Short mmCIF file of C-alpha atoms in Angstrom, two decimals:
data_model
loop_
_atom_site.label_atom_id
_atom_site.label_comp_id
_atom_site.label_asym_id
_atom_site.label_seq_id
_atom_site.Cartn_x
_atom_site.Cartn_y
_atom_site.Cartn_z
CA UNK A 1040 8.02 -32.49 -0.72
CA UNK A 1041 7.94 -29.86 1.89
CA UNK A 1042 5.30 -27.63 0.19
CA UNK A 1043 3.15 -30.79 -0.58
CA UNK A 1044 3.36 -31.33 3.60
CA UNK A 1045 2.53 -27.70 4.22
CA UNK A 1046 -0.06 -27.27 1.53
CA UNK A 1047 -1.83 -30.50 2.61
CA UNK A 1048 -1.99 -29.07 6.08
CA UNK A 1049 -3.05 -25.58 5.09
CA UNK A 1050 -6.14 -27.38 2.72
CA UNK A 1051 -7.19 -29.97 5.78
CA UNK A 1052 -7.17 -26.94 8.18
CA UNK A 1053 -9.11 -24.69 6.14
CA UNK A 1054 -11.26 -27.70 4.71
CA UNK A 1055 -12.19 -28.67 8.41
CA UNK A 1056 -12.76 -25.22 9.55
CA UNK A 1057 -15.23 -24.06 6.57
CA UNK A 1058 -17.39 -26.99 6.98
CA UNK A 1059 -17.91 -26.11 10.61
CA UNK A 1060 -18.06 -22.37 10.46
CA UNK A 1061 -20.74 -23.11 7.49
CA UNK A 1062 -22.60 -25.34 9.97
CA UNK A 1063 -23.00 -22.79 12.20
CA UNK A 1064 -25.05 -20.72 9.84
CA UNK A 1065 -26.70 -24.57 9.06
CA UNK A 1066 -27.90 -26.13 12.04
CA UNK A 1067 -29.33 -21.95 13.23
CA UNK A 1068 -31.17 -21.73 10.28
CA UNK A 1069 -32.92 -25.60 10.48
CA UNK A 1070 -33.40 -24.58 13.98
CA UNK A 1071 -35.60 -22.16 12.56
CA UNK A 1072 -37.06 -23.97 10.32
CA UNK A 1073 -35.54 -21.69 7.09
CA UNK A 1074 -34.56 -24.01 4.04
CA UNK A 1075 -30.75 -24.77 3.26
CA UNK A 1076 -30.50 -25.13 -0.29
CA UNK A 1077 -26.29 -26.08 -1.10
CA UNK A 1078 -23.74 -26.73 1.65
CA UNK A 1079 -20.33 -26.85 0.12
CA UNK A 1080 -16.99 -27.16 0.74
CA UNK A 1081 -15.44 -24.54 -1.77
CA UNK A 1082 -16.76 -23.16 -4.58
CA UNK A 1083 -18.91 -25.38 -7.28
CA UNK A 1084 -18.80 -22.46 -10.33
CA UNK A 1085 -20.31 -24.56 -13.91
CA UNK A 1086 -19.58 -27.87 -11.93
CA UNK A 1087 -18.62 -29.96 -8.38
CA UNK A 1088 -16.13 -32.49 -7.44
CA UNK A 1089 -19.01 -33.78 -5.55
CA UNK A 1090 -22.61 -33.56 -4.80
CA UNK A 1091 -25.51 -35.81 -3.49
CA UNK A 1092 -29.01 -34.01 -2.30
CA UNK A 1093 -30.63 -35.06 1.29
CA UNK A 1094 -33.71 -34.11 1.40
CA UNK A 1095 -34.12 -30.40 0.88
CA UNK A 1096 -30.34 -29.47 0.83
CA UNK A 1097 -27.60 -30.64 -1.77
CA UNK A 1098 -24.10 -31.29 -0.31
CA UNK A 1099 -21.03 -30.78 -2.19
CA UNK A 1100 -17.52 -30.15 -2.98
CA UNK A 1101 -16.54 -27.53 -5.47
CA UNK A 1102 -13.12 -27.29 -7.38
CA UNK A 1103 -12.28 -24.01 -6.28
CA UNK A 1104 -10.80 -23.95 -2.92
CA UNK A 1105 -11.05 -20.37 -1.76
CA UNK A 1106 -13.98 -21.15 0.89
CA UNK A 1107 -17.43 -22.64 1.04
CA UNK A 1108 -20.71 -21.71 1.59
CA UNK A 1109 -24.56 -22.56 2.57
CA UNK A 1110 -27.46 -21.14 0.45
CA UNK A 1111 -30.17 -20.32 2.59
CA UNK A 1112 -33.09 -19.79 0.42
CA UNK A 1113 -34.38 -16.23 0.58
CA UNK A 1114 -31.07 -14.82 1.09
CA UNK A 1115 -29.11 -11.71 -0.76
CA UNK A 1116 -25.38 -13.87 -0.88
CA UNK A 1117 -22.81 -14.58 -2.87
CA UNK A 1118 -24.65 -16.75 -5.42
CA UNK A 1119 -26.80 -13.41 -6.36
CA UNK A 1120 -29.90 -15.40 -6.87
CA UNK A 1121 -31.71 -12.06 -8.19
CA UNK A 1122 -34.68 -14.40 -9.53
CA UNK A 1123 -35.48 -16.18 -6.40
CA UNK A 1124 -35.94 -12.44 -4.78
CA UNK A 1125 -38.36 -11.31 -7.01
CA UNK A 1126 -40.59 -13.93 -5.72
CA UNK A 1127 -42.72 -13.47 -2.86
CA UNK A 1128 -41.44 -14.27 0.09
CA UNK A 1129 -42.09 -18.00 1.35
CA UNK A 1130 -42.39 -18.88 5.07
CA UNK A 1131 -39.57 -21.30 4.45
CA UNK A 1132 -37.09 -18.26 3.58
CA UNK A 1133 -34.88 -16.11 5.09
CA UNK A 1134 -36.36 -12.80 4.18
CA UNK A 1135 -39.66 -13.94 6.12
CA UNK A 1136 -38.07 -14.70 9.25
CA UNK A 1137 -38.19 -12.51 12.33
CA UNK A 1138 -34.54 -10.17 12.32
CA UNK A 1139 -33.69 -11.62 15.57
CA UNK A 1140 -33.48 -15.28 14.18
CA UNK A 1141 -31.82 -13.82 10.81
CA UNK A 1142 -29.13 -12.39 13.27
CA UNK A 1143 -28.46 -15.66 14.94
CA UNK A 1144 -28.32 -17.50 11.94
CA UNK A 1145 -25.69 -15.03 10.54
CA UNK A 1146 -23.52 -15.01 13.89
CA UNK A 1147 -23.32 -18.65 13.71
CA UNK A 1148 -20.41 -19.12 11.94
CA UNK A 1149 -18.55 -16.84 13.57
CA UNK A 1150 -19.67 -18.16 17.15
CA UNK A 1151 -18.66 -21.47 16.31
CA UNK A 1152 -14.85 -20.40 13.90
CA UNK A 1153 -14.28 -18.77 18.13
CA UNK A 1154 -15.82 -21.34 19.88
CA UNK A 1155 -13.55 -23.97 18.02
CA UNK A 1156 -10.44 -21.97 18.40
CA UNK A 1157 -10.99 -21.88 21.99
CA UNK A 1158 -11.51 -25.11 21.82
CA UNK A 1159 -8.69 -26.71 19.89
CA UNK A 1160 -6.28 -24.47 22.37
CA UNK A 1161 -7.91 -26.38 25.44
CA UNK A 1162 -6.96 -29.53 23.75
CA UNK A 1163 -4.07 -28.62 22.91
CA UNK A 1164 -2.56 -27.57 26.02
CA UNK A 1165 -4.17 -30.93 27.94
CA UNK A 1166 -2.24 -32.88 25.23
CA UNK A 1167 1.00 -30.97 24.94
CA UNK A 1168 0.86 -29.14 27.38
CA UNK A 1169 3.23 -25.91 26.74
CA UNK A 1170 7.06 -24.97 26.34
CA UNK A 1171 8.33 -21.50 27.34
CA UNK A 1172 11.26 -19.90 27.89
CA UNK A 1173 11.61 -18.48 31.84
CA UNK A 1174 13.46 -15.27 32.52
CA UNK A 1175 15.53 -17.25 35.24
CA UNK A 1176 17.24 -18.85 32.22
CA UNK A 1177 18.12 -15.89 30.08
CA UNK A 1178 22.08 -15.54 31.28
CA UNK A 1179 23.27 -13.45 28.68
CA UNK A 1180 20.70 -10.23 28.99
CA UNK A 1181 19.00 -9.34 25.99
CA UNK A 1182 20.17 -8.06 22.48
CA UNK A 1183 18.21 -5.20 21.13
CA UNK A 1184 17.75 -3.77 17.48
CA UNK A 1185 18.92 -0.07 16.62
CA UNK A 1186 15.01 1.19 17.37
CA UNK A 1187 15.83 0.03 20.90
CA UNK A 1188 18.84 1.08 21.64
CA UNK A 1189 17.76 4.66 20.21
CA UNK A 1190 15.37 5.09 23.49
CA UNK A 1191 17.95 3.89 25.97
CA UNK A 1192 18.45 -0.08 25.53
CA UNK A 1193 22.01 -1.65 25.69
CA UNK A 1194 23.35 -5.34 24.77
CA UNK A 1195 23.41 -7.21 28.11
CA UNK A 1196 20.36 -5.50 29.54
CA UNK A 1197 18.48 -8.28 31.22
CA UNK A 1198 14.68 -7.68 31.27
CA UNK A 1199 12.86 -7.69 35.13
CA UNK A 1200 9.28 -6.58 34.75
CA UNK A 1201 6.94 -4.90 31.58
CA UNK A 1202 4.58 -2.13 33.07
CA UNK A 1203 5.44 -3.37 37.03
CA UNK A 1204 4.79 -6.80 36.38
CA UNK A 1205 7.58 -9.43 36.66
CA UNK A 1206 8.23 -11.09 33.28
CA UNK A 1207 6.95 -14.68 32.96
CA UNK A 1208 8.11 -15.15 29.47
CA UNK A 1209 11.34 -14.10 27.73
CA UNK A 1210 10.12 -14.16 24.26
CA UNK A 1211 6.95 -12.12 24.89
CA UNK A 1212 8.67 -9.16 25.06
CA UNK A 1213 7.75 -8.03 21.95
CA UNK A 1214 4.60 -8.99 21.99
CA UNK A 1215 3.84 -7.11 24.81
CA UNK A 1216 5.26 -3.70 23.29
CA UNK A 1217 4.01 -3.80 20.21
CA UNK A 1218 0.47 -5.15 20.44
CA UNK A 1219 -0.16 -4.71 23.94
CA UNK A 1220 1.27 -1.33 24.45
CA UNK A 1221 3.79 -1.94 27.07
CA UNK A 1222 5.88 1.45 27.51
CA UNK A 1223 7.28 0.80 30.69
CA UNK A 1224 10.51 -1.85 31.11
CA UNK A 1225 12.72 -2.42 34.40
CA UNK A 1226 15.76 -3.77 33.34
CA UNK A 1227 18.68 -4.79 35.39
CA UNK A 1228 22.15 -3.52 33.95
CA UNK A 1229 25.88 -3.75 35.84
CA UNK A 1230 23.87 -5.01 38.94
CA UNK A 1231 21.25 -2.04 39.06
CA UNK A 1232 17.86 -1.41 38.26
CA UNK A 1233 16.58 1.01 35.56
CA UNK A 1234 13.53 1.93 34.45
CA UNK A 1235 13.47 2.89 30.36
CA UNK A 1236 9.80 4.23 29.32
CA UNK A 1237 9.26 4.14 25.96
CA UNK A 1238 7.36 6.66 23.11
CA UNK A 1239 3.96 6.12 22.41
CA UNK A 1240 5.34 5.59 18.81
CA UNK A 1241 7.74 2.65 19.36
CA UNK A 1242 5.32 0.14 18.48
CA UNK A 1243 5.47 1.96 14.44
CA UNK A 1244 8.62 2.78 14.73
CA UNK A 1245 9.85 -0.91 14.98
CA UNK A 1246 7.01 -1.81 12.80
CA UNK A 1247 8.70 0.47 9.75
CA UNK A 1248 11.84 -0.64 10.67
CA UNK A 1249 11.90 -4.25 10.28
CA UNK A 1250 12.12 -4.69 14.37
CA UNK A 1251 9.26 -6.95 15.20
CA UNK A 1252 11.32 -8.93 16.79
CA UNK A 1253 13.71 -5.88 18.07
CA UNK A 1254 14.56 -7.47 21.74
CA UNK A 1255 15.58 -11.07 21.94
CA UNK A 1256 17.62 -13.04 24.25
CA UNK A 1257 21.57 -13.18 23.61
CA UNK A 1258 22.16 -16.57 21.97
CA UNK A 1259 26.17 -17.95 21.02
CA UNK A 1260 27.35 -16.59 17.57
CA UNK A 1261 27.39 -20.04 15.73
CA UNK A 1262 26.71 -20.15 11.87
CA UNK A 1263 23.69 -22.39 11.50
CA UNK A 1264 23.02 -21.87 8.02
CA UNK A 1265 25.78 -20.71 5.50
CA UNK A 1266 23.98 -20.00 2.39
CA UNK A 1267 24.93 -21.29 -1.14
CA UNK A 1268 26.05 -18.57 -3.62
CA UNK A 1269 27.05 -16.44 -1.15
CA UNK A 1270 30.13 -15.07 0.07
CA UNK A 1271 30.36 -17.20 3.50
CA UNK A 1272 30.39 -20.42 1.60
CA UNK A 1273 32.76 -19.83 -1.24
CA UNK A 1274 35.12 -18.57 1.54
CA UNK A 1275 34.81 -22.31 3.10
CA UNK A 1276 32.55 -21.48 5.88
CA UNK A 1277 30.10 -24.63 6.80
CA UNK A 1278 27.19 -25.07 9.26
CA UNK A 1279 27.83 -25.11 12.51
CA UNK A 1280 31.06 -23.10 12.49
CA UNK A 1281 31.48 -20.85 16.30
CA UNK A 1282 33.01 -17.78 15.75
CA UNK A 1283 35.14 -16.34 18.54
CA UNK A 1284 36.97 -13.30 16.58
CA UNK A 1285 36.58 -11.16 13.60
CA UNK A 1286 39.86 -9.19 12.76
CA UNK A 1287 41.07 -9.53 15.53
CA UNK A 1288 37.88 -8.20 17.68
CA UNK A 1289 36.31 -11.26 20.53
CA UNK A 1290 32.93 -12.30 18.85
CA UNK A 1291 31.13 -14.55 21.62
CA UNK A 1292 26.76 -13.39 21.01
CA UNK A 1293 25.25 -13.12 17.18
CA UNK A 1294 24.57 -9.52 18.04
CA UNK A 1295 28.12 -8.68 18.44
CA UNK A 1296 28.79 -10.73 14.64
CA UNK A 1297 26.55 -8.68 12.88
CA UNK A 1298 27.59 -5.55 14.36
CA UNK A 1299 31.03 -6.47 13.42
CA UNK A 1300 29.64 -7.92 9.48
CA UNK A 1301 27.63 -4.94 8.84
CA UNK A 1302 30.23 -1.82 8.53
CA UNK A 1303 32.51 -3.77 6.58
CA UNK A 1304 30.75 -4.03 4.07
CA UNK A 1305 32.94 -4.78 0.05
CA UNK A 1306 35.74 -5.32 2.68
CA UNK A 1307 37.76 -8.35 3.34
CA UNK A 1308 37.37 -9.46 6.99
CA UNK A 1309 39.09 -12.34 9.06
CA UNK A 1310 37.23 -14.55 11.45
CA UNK A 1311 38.21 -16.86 13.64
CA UNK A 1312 35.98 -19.66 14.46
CA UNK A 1313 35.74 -23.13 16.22
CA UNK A 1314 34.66 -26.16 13.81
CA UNK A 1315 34.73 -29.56 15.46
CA UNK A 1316 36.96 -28.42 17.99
CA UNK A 1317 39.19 -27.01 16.07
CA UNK A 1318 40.45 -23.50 16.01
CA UNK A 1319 40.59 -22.09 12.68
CA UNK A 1320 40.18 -18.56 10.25
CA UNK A 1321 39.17 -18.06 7.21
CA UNK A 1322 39.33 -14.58 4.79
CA UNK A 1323 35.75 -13.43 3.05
CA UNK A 1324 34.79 -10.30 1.47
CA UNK A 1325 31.48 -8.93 3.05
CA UNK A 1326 29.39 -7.45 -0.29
CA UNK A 1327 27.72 -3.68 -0.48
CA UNK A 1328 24.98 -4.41 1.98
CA UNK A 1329 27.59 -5.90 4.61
CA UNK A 1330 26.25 -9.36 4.30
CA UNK A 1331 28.35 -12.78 4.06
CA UNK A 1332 25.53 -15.00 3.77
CA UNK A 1333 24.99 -16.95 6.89
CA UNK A 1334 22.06 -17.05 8.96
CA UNK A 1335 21.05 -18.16 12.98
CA UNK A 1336 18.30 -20.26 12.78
CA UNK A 1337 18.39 -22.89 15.73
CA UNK A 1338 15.21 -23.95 17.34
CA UNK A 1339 14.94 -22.23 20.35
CA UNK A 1340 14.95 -25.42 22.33
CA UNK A 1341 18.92 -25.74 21.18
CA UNK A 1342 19.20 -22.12 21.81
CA UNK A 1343 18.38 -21.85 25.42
CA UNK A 1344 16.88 -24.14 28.28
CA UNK A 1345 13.10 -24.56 27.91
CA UNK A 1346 10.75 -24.47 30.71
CA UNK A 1347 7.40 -27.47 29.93
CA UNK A 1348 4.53 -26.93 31.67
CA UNK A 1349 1.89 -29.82 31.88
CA UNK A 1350 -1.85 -29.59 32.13
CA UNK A 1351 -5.01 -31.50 33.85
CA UNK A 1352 -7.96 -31.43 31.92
CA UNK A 1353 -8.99 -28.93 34.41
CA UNK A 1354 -6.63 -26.56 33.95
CA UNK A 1355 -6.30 -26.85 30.13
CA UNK A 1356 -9.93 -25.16 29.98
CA UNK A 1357 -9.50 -21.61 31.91
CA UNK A 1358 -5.97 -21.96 30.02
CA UNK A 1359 -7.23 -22.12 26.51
CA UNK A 1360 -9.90 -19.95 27.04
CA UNK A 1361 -6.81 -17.56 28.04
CA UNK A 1362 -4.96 -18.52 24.99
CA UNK A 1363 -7.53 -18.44 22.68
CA UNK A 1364 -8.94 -14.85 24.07
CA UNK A 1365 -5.19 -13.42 23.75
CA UNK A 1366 -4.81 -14.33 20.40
CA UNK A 1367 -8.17 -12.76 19.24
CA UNK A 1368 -6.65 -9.26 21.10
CA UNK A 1369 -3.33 -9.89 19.56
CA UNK A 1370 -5.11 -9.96 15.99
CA UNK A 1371 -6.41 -7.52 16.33
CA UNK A 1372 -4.28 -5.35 17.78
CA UNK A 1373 -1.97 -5.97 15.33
CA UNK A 1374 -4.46 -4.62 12.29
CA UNK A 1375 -2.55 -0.92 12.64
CA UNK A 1376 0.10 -2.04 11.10
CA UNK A 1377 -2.23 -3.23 8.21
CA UNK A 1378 -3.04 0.29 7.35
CA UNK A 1379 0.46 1.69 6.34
CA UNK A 1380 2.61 1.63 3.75
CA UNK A 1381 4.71 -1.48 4.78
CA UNK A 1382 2.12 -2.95 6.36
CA UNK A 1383 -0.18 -3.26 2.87
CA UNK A 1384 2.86 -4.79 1.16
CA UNK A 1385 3.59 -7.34 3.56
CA UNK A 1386 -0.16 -8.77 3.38
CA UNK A 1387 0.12 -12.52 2.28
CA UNK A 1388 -2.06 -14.84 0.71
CA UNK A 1389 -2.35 -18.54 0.70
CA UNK A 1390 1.37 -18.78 0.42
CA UNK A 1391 1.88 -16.95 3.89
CA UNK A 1392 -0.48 -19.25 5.33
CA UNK A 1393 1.31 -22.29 4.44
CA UNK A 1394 4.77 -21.16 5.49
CA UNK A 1395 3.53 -21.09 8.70
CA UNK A 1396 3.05 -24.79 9.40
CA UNK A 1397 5.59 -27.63 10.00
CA UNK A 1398 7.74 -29.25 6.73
CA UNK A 1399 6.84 -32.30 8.25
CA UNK A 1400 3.77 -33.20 9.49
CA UNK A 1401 3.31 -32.23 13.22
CA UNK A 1402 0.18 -32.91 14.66
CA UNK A 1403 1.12 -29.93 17.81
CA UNK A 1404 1.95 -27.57 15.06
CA UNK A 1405 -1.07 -28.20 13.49
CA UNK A 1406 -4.00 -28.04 15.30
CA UNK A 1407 -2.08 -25.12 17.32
CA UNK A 1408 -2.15 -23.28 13.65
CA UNK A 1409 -5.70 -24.94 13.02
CA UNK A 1410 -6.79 -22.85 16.31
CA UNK A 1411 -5.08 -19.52 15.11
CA UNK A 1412 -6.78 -19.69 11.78
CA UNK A 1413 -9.75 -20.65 13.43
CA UNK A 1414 -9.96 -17.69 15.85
CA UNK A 1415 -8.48 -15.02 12.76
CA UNK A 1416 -11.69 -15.78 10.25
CA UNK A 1417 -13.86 -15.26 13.31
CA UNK A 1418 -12.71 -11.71 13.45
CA UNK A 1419 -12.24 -11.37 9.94
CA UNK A 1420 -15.59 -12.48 9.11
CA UNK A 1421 -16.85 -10.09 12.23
CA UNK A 1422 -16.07 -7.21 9.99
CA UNK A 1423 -18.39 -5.25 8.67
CA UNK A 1424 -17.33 -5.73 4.80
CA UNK A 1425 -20.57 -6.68 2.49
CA UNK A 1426 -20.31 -10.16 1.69
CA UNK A 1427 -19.07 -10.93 4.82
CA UNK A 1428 -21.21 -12.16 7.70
CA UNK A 1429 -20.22 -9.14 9.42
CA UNK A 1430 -21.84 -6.87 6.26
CA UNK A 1431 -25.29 -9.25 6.82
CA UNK A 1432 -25.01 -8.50 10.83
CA UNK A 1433 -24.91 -5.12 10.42
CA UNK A 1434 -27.91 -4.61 7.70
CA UNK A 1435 -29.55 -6.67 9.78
CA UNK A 1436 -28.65 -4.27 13.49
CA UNK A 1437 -29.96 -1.77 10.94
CA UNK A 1438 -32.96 -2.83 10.69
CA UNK A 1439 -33.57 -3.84 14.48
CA UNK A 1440 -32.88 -0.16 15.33
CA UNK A 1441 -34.45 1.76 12.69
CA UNK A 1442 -37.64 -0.94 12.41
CA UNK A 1443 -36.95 -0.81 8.43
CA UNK A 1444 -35.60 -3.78 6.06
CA UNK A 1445 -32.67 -2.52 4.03
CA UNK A 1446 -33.46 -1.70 0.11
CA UNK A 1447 -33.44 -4.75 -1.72
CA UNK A 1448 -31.42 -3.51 -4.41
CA UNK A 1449 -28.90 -1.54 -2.02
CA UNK A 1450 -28.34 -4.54 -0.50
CA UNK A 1451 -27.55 -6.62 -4.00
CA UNK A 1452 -25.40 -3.90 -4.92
CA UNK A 1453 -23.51 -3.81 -1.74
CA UNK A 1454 -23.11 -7.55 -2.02
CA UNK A 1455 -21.66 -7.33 -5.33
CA UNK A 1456 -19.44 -4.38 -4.15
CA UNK A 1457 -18.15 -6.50 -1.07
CA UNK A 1458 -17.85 -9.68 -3.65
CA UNK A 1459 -14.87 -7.57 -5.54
CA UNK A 1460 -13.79 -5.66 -3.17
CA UNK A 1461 -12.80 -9.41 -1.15
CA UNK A 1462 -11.57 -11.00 -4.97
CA UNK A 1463 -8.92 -7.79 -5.08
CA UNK A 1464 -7.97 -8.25 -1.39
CA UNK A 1465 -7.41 -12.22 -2.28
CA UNK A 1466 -5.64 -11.17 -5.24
CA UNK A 1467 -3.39 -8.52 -3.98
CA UNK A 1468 -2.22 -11.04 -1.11
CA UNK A 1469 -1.26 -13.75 -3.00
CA UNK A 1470 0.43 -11.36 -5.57
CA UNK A 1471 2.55 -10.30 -2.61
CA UNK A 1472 3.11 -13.98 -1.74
CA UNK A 1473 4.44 -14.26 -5.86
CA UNK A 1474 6.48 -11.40 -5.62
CA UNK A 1475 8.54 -12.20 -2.45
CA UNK A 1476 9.14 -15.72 -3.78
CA UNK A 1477 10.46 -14.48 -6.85
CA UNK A 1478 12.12 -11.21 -5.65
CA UNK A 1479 12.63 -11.96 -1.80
CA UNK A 1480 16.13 -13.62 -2.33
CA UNK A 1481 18.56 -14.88 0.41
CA UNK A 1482 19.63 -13.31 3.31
#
């Protein structure tokens, strides 16, 4: 039932936000008084779910949902209508249209996929308004990864300021090293200040090494998920058990369990742990890797004491016009890691999408992922990749500058090119999303 709820978001999200980045190529190009043969929601190859004509343009649904698309008559796109381009040119088409109006037409949709990303944020921050966690209510100091602690980092170190400026949000920290190229933390340890500056290379360093999330709060070392078939639950362990020992050694933060799991591992070990008030231990062998098979997955709400902010109307616009502006620089900040070795094999397809929303259906979660999505196809379909808007922007800058239309058949070719190159992107990423389901395992 869950990945009926998260599919069913992922299809109304993507459903909504094709039909409106499509009509901003539409309403441009009637503006302009250029003929709109199809709109469609996904693709109608041999036949459609659905399809009526309005006067000069036939509206539809297709049966396969990887997108949608107008056909503007006169246009090199991806229906490679070859025999309407050896025609000559009407005044109703594309091709006869002045390069500044076939621009605008083409930036449409990615105007609008921004514009509606910006504006779903707005709405969602009037409506929710927004939950973060304050530095004020981090007790414990922070728990850092081995990357971390390599360039000076110790357990307890409580965060004060990124680059000079005070730290507004705990669980940004992150964020703000690894796509906004923070190298310069204050930290306050045994009562005094420090300063730690960081390589240029830590951001791919804790890429490589699994450390996105490298510095996090210390949270209480409570088993919230003891996984079946491992060797945590055999032993007797359930959820919700605290541990305060193992052999011997006081456990009270996560980080300190796992340090204490890791080494032993194909060893017996002895913890000691509360469970319903209780005081009890229990004997488990950790296997090769040092794992036991338990996990620490509380919302962060139950983890640590949540600051809400609320928003006027007012205040909710400059605010998502923050948010939304952020996320596009996040994006794309975040494409380096794209072009590595780890990077390539952690691309995901539809799958990855999906995970990302709610189990159940949460109208906050989704619009707030609706908005992401929204504001990621503007950029991706900014890029200049043939068959992309981007590819049609730039042909079309081309010509502006130089004062000469594109070859015909260079353009048909690249169209094609950009066709397969986007089919082997699609299918590499959902092959990824295949193999981790049937390969990823437990933790």
């Amino acid at each position: 039932m869950e990945i009926l709820i998260k599919a069913g978001q992922l299809i109304l999200s993507l459903s909504i936000l094709i039909v409106l980045h499509e009509f901003g190529h539409y309403l441009p190009a009637k503006w302009f008084k250029t003929r709109v043969e199809k709109f469609y929601l996904f693709f109608d190859y041999k036949f459609s779910l659905f399809k009526k004509k309005i006067g000069e343009t036939t509206w539809g649904i297709g049966w396969i949902p990887l997108g949608g698309y107008v056909k503007i008559s006169g246009m090199i796109d991806e229906s490679m209508d070859k025999e309407q381009m050896k025609q000559p040119p009407q005044p109703w088409e594309f091709r006869s249209k002045p390069a500044w109006q076939r621009l605008i037409i083409m930036i449409g949709g990615v105007v609008v996929n921004m514009i509606v990303g910006i504006v779903i944020y707005i709405m969602v921050l009037f409506t929710w308004g927004e939950d973060y966690l304050s530095p004020e209510h981090v007790y414990n100091g922070y728990s850092f990864d081995e990357t971390y602690e390599a360039v000076g980092f110790v357990d307890g170190d409580n965060i004060l300021a990124i680059d000079g400026k005070p730290l507004t949000d705990a669980l940004g920290v992150n964020k703000e090293i690894l796509l906004r190229d923070a190298r310069e933390i204050t930290v306050e340890r045994n009562g005094a200040e420090e300063i730690i500056l960081l390589p240029e290379d830590i951001d791919m360093k804790a890429f490589k090494s699994g450390a996105m999330q490298g510095i996090f709060p210390r949270f209480t070392a409570i088993l919230d998920t003891v996984i079946e078939g491992y060797a945590a639950r055999e032993a007797g362990f359930e959820d919700g058990d605290s541990v305060v020992a193992i052999n011997g050694q006081p456990i009270r933060f996560w980080d300190e369990f796992v340090a204490a799991v890791k080494p032993q591992a194909d060893k017996e070990i002895v913890i000691d742990f509360y469970r319903a008030g209780k005081l009890k231990s229990l004997a488990v062998t950790a296997d090769s890797s040092g794992t036991i098979g338990v996990q620490a997955n509380r919302p962060i709400a139950k983890m640590f004491e949540i600051t809400h902010k609320s928003y006027s109307f007012a205040e909710s616009i400059p605010g998502g016009l923050d948010l939304g502006v952020s996320k596009l620089s996040d994006y794309v900040s975040q494409m380096k890691f794209v072009f590595t070795e780890k990077g390539a094999s952690s691309l995901g397809g539809f799958g990855t999408f999906g995970s990302l929303f709610s189990p159940t259906w949460d109208w906050h979660v989704f619009w707030s992922m609706t908005a992401f999505i929204s504001i990621m196809l503007a950029f991706m379909n900014f890029l200049p990749i043939p068959a992309l808007d981007g590819g049609h922007i730039m042909f079309l800058l081309y010509e502006m500058i130089t004062g000469r239309k594109p070859n015909e058949k260079v353009m048909e070719y690249a169209q094609m090119f950009g066709i397969i190159l986007l089919l082997g992107l699609l299918l590499y990423a959902n092959g990824n999303d295949v193999y981790k389901y049937i390969f990823g395992g437990g933790n």
